[in-house]
Amino acid sequence: MSYAIGIDIGGTKTAIGLVNEQGQISAKVTIPTDPAISPSEMVVRIADSAKSLIQDSGVKAEQISGIGIGAPGPLDTAQGRIACPPNLPAWRNFPIVDELAKHFSYPIRFENDATAATLAEKWIGAAQDAEHFVFITISTGIGAGIYMHGKLITGASGNAGDVGHLVIDPTAGHCVCGQDGCWEYIASGTAIARQASELLDREVTTKEAFDLAAQGEPAIRELVDRVFRYIGIGCVTLINTLDPQKLVIGGGVSQVGDPLFQAVRAYVVEHALNPSGRSTPIIPAALQQDAGLIGAAALVHIRY
Ligand code: ADP
Ligand code: ZN
């Protein structure tokens, strides 16, 4: 059995795991992504954690075929750098691949976290049968990965799929990227909580907003319907642009389930341009919690 070390770096926590060639996690540990220490020190912690995992698991060094890293973008994968992550300001231009290579001699693969999760859905998830699909994650932000003609489409610098900054409604307010009315500014989990809190003049979580909408709270219901329409609009753009066989939607917000999927399917049936696009299956991701970790390992285990 061969193993990969998967490393999923997030804004608040970093997961490190040993994942076998069937996509099963044999061992895993999660450590905080500590903003108080330098990224090089953080890499030392990651490397130490990975070494302990290997030691405790009894996996031999020669059974490990490589290290896969998934990290939040923007990145420069050609240079092995994290470029300018909004949630990790200290990591600007950080050469993560070279730093990690100081600790290990295994080959290192490195991609955007949504891209890695896309590969995981192809490998053992909801898109195993698809040669052309888009994975969309609706979570704190919105991101996507594109898999077309049997290949992962990463772009020149590893940033393909940054669909969270498609402009959907330019009248909707100012996004961190400098544009107005980006998809994630109006339809991410963060966006739902922000707008629901404004409407009710108190702190409302995304989950609570969905619950209130289901109970028929009129203002929140209108908000949630609008958000679902925005998600539909983004999906139509992706279908019209890329002609996928299916769309796979994951991320925390997708856990609301049927109401979201039904609304998005209804929008797509009506608005995708070509008849085959209108019937594009829109399905939930199969991997939730560990998608990033399995995706990072997939970068090592499968050709993409
Ligand atoms: P991350 O962005 O760190 O990858 P998640 O994919 O868990 O994290 O997404 C977090 C977002 O999903 C938050 O906005 C959170 O409120 C929302 N969320 C988490 N669980 C649910 C749920 N069961 N229903 C609706 N929204 C959820
Ligand atoms: Zn934006």
Short mmCIF file of C-alpha atoms and ligand atoms in Angstrom, two decimals:
data_model
loop_
_atom_site.label_atom_id
_atom_site.label_comp_id
_atom_site.label_asym_id
_atom_site.label_seq_id
_atom_site.Cartn_x
_atom_site.Cartn_y
_atom_site.Cartn_z
CA MET A 1 0.00 0.00 0.00
CA SER A 2 1.32 3.44 -0.82
CA TYR A 3 0.52 6.60 1.11
CA ALA A 4 0.54 10.33 0.55
CA ILE A 5 0.97 13.03 3.15
CA GLY A 6 -1.93 15.43 2.62
CA ILE A 7 -1.68 18.96 4.00
CA ASP A 8 -4.75 21.19 3.88
CA ILE A 9 -3.85 24.72 4.97
CA GLY A 10 -6.80 26.86 6.03
CA GLY A 11 -7.21 30.34 7.46
CA THR A 12 -7.90 28.99 10.95
CA LYS A 13 -6.67 25.39 10.94
CA THR A 14 -4.36 23.10 9.06
CA ALA A 15 -5.11 19.40 8.63
CA ILE A 16 -2.29 16.92 8.06
CA GLY A 17 -3.03 13.32 7.19
CA LEU A 18 -1.72 10.07 5.83
CA VAL A 19 -3.98 8.98 3.02
CA ASN A 20 -3.67 5.65 1.24
CA GLU A 21 -4.00 5.01 -2.48
CA GLN A 22 -7.71 4.26 -2.07
CA GLY A 23 -8.37 7.66 -0.54
CA GLN A 24 -8.76 6.38 3.02
CA ILE A 25 -7.32 8.52 5.80
CA SER A 26 -5.16 6.27 8.00
CA ALA A 27 -4.17 8.99 10.43
CA LYS A 28 -4.81 12.66 10.75
CA VAL A 29 -4.12 15.61 13.01
CA THR A 30 -5.43 19.17 12.96
CA ILE A 31 -3.41 22.08 14.27
CA PRO A 32 -4.33 25.76 14.46
CA THR A 33 -2.95 27.99 11.69
CA ASP A 34 -1.38 30.32 14.21
CA PRO A 35 -1.32 33.94 12.97
CA ALA A 36 1.09 34.84 15.79
CA ILE A 37 3.98 32.81 14.34
CA SER A 38 5.81 33.20 11.03
CA PRO A 39 4.84 30.92 8.13
CA SER A 40 8.30 29.27 8.30
CA GLU A 41 7.66 28.37 11.94
CA MET A 42 4.24 27.10 10.93
CA VAL A 43 5.90 24.86 8.34
CA VAL A 44 8.15 23.46 11.08
CA ARG A 45 5.01 22.57 13.09
CA ILE A 46 3.39 20.99 10.04
CA ALA A 47 6.54 18.96 9.31
CA ASP A 48 6.84 17.82 12.95
CA SER A 49 3.17 16.78 12.97
CA ALA A 50 3.59 14.84 9.74
CA LYS A 51 6.70 13.08 11.06
CA SER A 52 4.89 12.06 14.26
CA LEU A 53 1.95 10.76 12.24
CA ILE A 54 4.26 8.63 10.12
CA GLN A 55 6.08 7.31 13.16
CA ASP A 56 2.92 6.48 15.12
CA SER A 57 1.23 4.83 12.14
CA GLY A 58 4.06 2.39 11.44
CA VAL A 59 4.04 3.37 7.76
CA LYS A 60 7.55 3.02 6.34
CA ALA A 61 9.30 5.95 4.66
CA GLU A 62 9.47 4.05 1.37
CA GLN A 63 5.67 3.56 1.35
CA ILE A 64 5.18 7.32 1.10
CA SER A 65 5.04 8.48 -2.48
CA GLY A 66 4.79 12.22 -1.93
CA ILE A 67 3.32 15.25 -0.23
CA GLY A 68 0.29 17.13 -1.52
CA ILE A 69 -0.52 20.64 -0.30
CA GLY A 70 -3.83 22.44 -0.76
CA ALA A 71 -3.86 26.10 0.23
CA PRO A 72 -6.15 29.07 -0.11
CA GLY A 73 -5.43 31.24 -3.13
CA PRO A 74 -4.33 33.36 -4.78
CA LEU A 75 -1.23 31.22 -5.35
CA ASP A 76 1.63 30.94 -7.75
CA THR A 77 1.93 27.20 -8.16
CA ALA A 78 4.55 27.53 -10.90
CA GLN A 79 6.82 29.15 -8.27
CA GLY A 80 5.49 27.05 -5.38
CA ARG A 81 4.34 30.17 -3.56
CA ILE A 82 1.29 31.29 -1.67
CA ALA A 83 0.74 34.71 -3.30
CA CYS A 84 -1.59 36.95 -1.31
CA PRO A 85 -4.18 35.07 0.76
CA PRO A 86 -6.72 37.49 2.30
CA ASN A 87 -7.04 35.35 5.44
CA LEU A 88 -3.30 34.79 5.91
CA PRO A 89 -1.68 38.19 5.35
CA ALA A 90 1.68 37.13 6.81
CA TRP A 91 1.94 34.40 4.15
CA ARG A 92 2.23 36.85 1.26
CA ASN A 93 4.68 35.49 -1.35
CA PHE A 94 5.62 32.65 0.97
CA PRO A 95 7.60 29.88 -0.79
CA ILE A 96 5.72 27.01 0.84
CA VAL A 97 7.09 24.26 -1.40
CA ASP A 98 10.76 25.20 -0.86
CA GLU A 99 10.21 25.61 2.88
CA LEU A 100 8.59 22.20 3.20
CA ALA A 101 11.32 20.65 1.04
CA LYS A 102 13.79 21.58 3.81
CA HIS A 103 12.08 18.95 5.96
CA PHE A 104 11.30 16.14 3.51
CA SER A 105 12.82 14.61 0.42
CA TYR A 106 9.50 13.42 -1.04
CA PRO A 107 8.11 15.02 -4.19
CA ILE A 108 5.72 17.86 -3.34
CA ARG A 109 2.56 18.79 -5.28
CA PHE A 110 0.80 22.05 -4.57
CA GLU A 111 -2.59 23.42 -5.69
CA ASN A 112 -5.39 25.72 -4.65
CA ASP A 113 -7.63 24.09 -2.01
CA ALA A 114 -10.77 24.14 -4.20
CA THR A 115 -8.79 22.60 -7.06
CA ALA A 116 -7.56 19.84 -4.75
CA ALA A 117 -11.11 19.17 -3.49
CA THR A 118 -12.24 18.93 -7.12
CA LEU A 119 -9.72 16.18 -7.73
CA ALA A 120 -10.98 14.39 -4.61
CA GLU A 121 -14.56 14.42 -5.99
CA LYS A 122 -13.24 12.93 -9.23
CA TRP A 123 -11.17 10.34 -7.38
CA ILE A 124 -13.59 8.93 -4.81
CA GLY A 125 -16.51 11.39 -4.71
CA ALA A 126 -19.55 12.53 -6.67
CA ALA A 127 -17.84 13.00 -10.04
CA GLN A 128 -16.08 9.66 -10.53
CA ASP A 129 -17.96 9.09 -13.78
CA ALA A 130 -17.47 12.58 -15.22
CA GLU A 131 -14.84 13.67 -17.75
CA HIS A 132 -16.16 17.26 -17.64
CA PHE A 133 -17.42 18.79 -14.40
CA VAL A 134 -17.17 21.82 -12.16
CA PHE A 135 -16.96 21.61 -8.38
CA ILE A 136 -18.25 24.66 -6.54
CA THR A 137 -17.64 25.22 -2.85
CA ILE A 138 -20.00 27.63 -1.09
CA SER A 139 -18.51 28.23 2.32
CA THR A 140 -16.90 31.27 3.96
CA GLY A 141 -16.25 32.38 0.38
CA ILE A 142 -17.08 30.79 -2.97
CA GLY A 143 -14.53 28.91 -5.04
CA ALA A 144 -14.51 26.32 -7.78
CA GLY A 145 -12.38 23.76 -9.50
CA ILE A 146 -12.66 22.88 -13.16
CA TYR A 147 -12.16 19.38 -14.55
CA MET A 148 -12.51 19.18 -18.33
CA HIS A 149 -11.57 16.63 -20.99
CA GLY A 150 -10.30 14.30 -18.27
CA LYS A 151 -7.92 16.87 -16.84
CA LEU A 152 -7.84 19.29 -13.97
CA ILE A 153 -7.73 22.83 -15.37
CA THR A 154 -5.39 24.76 -13.11
CA GLY A 155 -4.40 27.71 -15.32
CA ALA A 156 -0.98 29.32 -15.71
CA SER A 157 -0.45 30.04 -12.02
CA GLY A 158 -2.88 27.65 -10.33
CA ASN A 159 -5.68 30.15 -9.92
CA ALA A 160 -8.26 28.89 -12.43
CA GLY A 161 -11.69 28.63 -10.83
CA ASP A 162 -11.68 31.79 -8.71
CA VAL A 163 -15.35 32.20 -9.50
CA GLY A 164 -16.14 33.85 -6.17
CA HIS A 165 -15.20 37.10 -7.87
CA LEU A 166 -17.50 36.82 -10.85
CA VAL A 167 -19.56 39.99 -10.69
CA ILE A 168 -23.22 39.05 -10.35
CA ASP A 169 -24.82 42.31 -9.18
CA PRO A 170 -22.66 45.44 -9.45
CA THR A 171 -25.15 47.44 -7.37
CA ALA A 172 -24.77 45.12 -4.38
CA GLY A 173 -21.83 46.63 -2.50
CA HIS A 174 -18.09 46.48 -2.23
CA CYS A 175 -16.13 43.21 -2.26
CA VAL A 176 -12.65 42.86 -0.71
CA CYS A 177 -11.23 42.33 -4.21
CA GLY A 178 -12.10 45.89 -5.22
CA GLN A 179 -15.04 45.05 -7.46
CA ASP A 180 -18.70 45.50 -6.58
CA GLY A 181 -21.27 42.72 -6.18
CA CYS A 182 -19.05 39.65 -6.54
CA TRP A 183 -20.68 36.23 -6.28
CA GLU A 184 -19.15 35.51 -2.87
CA TYR A 185 -19.98 39.00 -1.61
CA ILE A 186 -23.68 38.25 -2.09
CA ALA A 187 -24.08 34.46 -1.87
CA SER A 188 -21.41 32.92 0.40
CA GLY A 189 -22.10 31.79 3.97
CA THR A 190 -20.49 35.00 5.18
CA ALA A 191 -22.77 37.02 2.89
CA ILE A 192 -25.93 35.25 4.07
CA ALA A 193 -25.08 35.82 7.76
CA ARG A 194 -24.17 39.47 7.10
CA GLN A 195 -27.39 40.27 5.25
CA ALA A 196 -29.63 38.32 7.66
CA SER A 197 -28.02 40.12 10.61
CA GLU A 198 -28.66 43.49 8.94
CA LEU A 199 -32.29 42.57 8.28
CA LEU A 200 -33.04 41.45 11.84
CA ASP A 201 -30.71 43.92 13.53
CA ARG A 202 -29.03 41.18 15.55
CA GLU A 203 -26.39 38.49 15.03
CA VAL A 204 -27.77 35.71 12.79
CA THR A 205 -25.72 32.72 11.60
CA THR A 206 -26.07 31.25 8.12
CA LYS A 207 -27.67 28.10 9.51
CA GLU A 208 -30.14 30.13 11.57
CA ALA A 209 -31.01 32.22 8.50
CA PHE A 210 -31.90 29.02 6.63
CA ASP A 211 -33.98 27.80 9.58
CA LEU A 212 -35.86 31.12 9.77
CA ALA A 213 -36.50 31.02 6.02
CA ALA A 214 -37.90 27.48 6.36
CA GLN A 215 -40.17 28.72 9.14
CA GLY A 216 -41.47 31.44 6.82
CA GLU A 217 -39.86 34.57 8.32
CA PRO A 218 -40.74 36.89 5.40
CA ALA A 219 -37.63 39.11 5.12
CA ILE A 220 -35.22 36.19 5.60
CA ARG A 221 -37.17 34.05 3.21
CA GLU A 222 -36.84 36.74 0.56
CA LEU A 223 -33.10 36.97 1.28
CA VAL A 224 -32.59 33.21 1.01
CA ASP A 225 -34.61 33.05 -2.23
CA ARG A 226 -32.46 35.83 -3.64
CA VAL A 227 -29.25 34.05 -2.58
CA PHE A 228 -30.43 30.82 -4.22
CA ARG A 229 -31.17 32.79 -7.40
CA TYR A 230 -27.64 34.26 -7.27
CA ILE A 231 -26.21 30.77 -6.90
CA GLY A 232 -28.32 29.75 -9.90
CA ILE A 233 -27.01 32.71 -11.92
CA GLY A 234 -23.40 31.73 -11.20
CA CYS A 235 -24.15 28.11 -12.13
CA VAL A 236 -25.70 29.17 -15.45
CA THR A 237 -22.57 31.22 -16.22
CA LEU A 238 -20.37 28.19 -15.52
CA ILE A 239 -22.59 25.89 -17.59
CA ASN A 240 -22.67 28.34 -20.52
CA THR A 241 -18.90 28.87 -20.31
CA LEU A 242 -17.68 25.32 -19.79
CA ASP A 243 -20.44 22.91 -20.88
CA PRO A 244 -19.88 20.46 -18.00
CA GLN A 245 -21.58 17.06 -17.65
CA LYS A 246 -22.42 17.92 -14.06
CA LEU A 247 -21.99 20.51 -11.34
CA VAL A 248 -20.98 19.31 -7.89
CA ILE A 249 -21.70 21.69 -5.03
CA GLY A 250 -20.02 21.38 -1.63
CA GLY A 251 -18.97 23.62 1.26
CA GLY A 252 -20.76 24.40 4.53
CA VAL A 253 -23.65 26.28 2.91
CA SER A 254 -24.49 23.29 0.68
CA GLN A 255 -25.41 21.37 3.83
CA VAL A 256 -28.76 23.13 3.78
CA GLY A 257 -29.47 20.52 1.11
CA ASP A 258 -32.69 20.19 -0.89
CA PRO A 259 -33.98 23.78 -0.75
CA LEU A 260 -30.72 25.01 -2.30
CA PHE A 261 -30.37 22.23 -4.87
CA GLN A 262 -34.01 22.44 -5.96
CA ALA A 263 -33.86 26.22 -6.38
CA VAL A 264 -30.61 26.09 -8.32
CA ARG A 265 -31.86 23.28 -10.59
CA ALA A 266 -35.06 25.22 -11.27
CA TYR A 267 -33.07 28.33 -12.21
CA VAL A 268 -30.72 26.37 -14.49
CA VAL A 269 -33.60 24.51 -16.22
CA GLU A 270 -35.03 27.86 -17.17
CA HIS A 271 -31.95 29.92 -17.94
CA ALA A 272 -29.03 27.87 -19.27
CA LEU A 273 -28.59 28.77 -22.89
CA ASN A 274 -28.50 25.44 -24.64
CA PRO A 275 -30.98 22.60 -24.15
CA SER A 276 -28.37 20.12 -22.90
CA GLY A 277 -27.08 22.71 -20.43
CA ARG A 278 -30.55 23.13 -18.98
CA SER A 279 -30.58 19.49 -17.87
CA THR A 280 -27.09 19.54 -16.31
CA PRO A 281 -27.25 17.43 -13.13
CA ILE A 282 -26.50 19.57 -10.07
CA ILE A 283 -25.53 17.32 -7.21
CA PRO A 284 -24.13 17.53 -3.68
CA ALA A 285 -20.45 16.84 -3.09
CA ALA A 286 -19.78 13.41 -1.63
CA LEU A 287 -16.88 14.48 0.55
CA GLN A 288 -17.50 17.10 3.20
CA GLN A 289 -15.23 17.36 6.22
CA ASP A 290 -12.09 15.85 4.78
CA ALA A 291 -12.44 16.97 1.14
CA GLY A 292 -9.43 19.30 1.40
CA LEU A 293 -7.20 16.68 2.99
CA ILE A 294 -8.18 13.91 0.59
CA GLY A 295 -7.79 16.38 -2.27
CA ALA A 296 -4.28 17.28 -1.16
CA ALA A 297 -3.40 13.57 -1.12
CA ALA A 298 -5.09 13.07 -4.49
CA LEU A 299 -2.53 15.48 -5.97
CA VAL A 300 0.04 12.79 -5.20
CA HIS A 301 -1.94 9.63 -5.86
CA ILE A 302 -3.55 10.41 -9.19
CA ARG A 303 -2.43 12.00 -12.44
CA TYR A 304 -4.22 15.22 -13.24
P1 ADP B 1 -14.54 26.93 5.24
O1 ADP B 1 -15.01 28.15 4.54
O2 ADP B 1 -13.62 27.26 6.38
O3 ADP B 1 -14.00 25.89 4.30
P2 ADP B 1 -17.14 25.58 5.56
O4 ADP B 1 -17.08 24.91 4.25
O5 ADP B 1 -17.61 24.79 6.74
O6 ADP B 1 -15.79 26.27 6.01
O7 ADP B 1 -18.15 26.80 5.38
C1 ADP B 1 -18.43 27.69 6.40
C2 ADP B 1 -19.72 28.41 6.07
O8 ADP B 1 -20.78 27.47 5.93
C3 ADP B 1 -20.13 29.36 7.17
O9 ADP B 1 -20.65 30.55 6.58
C4 ADP B 1 -21.19 28.59 7.92
O10 ADP B 1 -22.10 29.47 8.53
C5 ADP B 1 -21.85 27.80 6.81
N1 ADP B 1 -22.45 26.54 7.31
C6 ADP B 1 -21.83 25.57 8.02
N2 ADP B 1 -22.70 24.58 8.32
C7 ADP B 1 -23.89 24.92 7.76
C8 ADP B 1 -25.18 24.30 7.70
N3 ADP B 1 -25.43 23.12 8.27
N4 ADP B 1 -26.14 24.93 7.02
C9 ADP B 1 -25.92 26.12 6.43
N5 ADP B 1 -24.73 26.77 6.47
C10 ADP B 1 -23.71 26.18 7.11
ZN ZN B 2 -14.68 40.15 -5.35
#
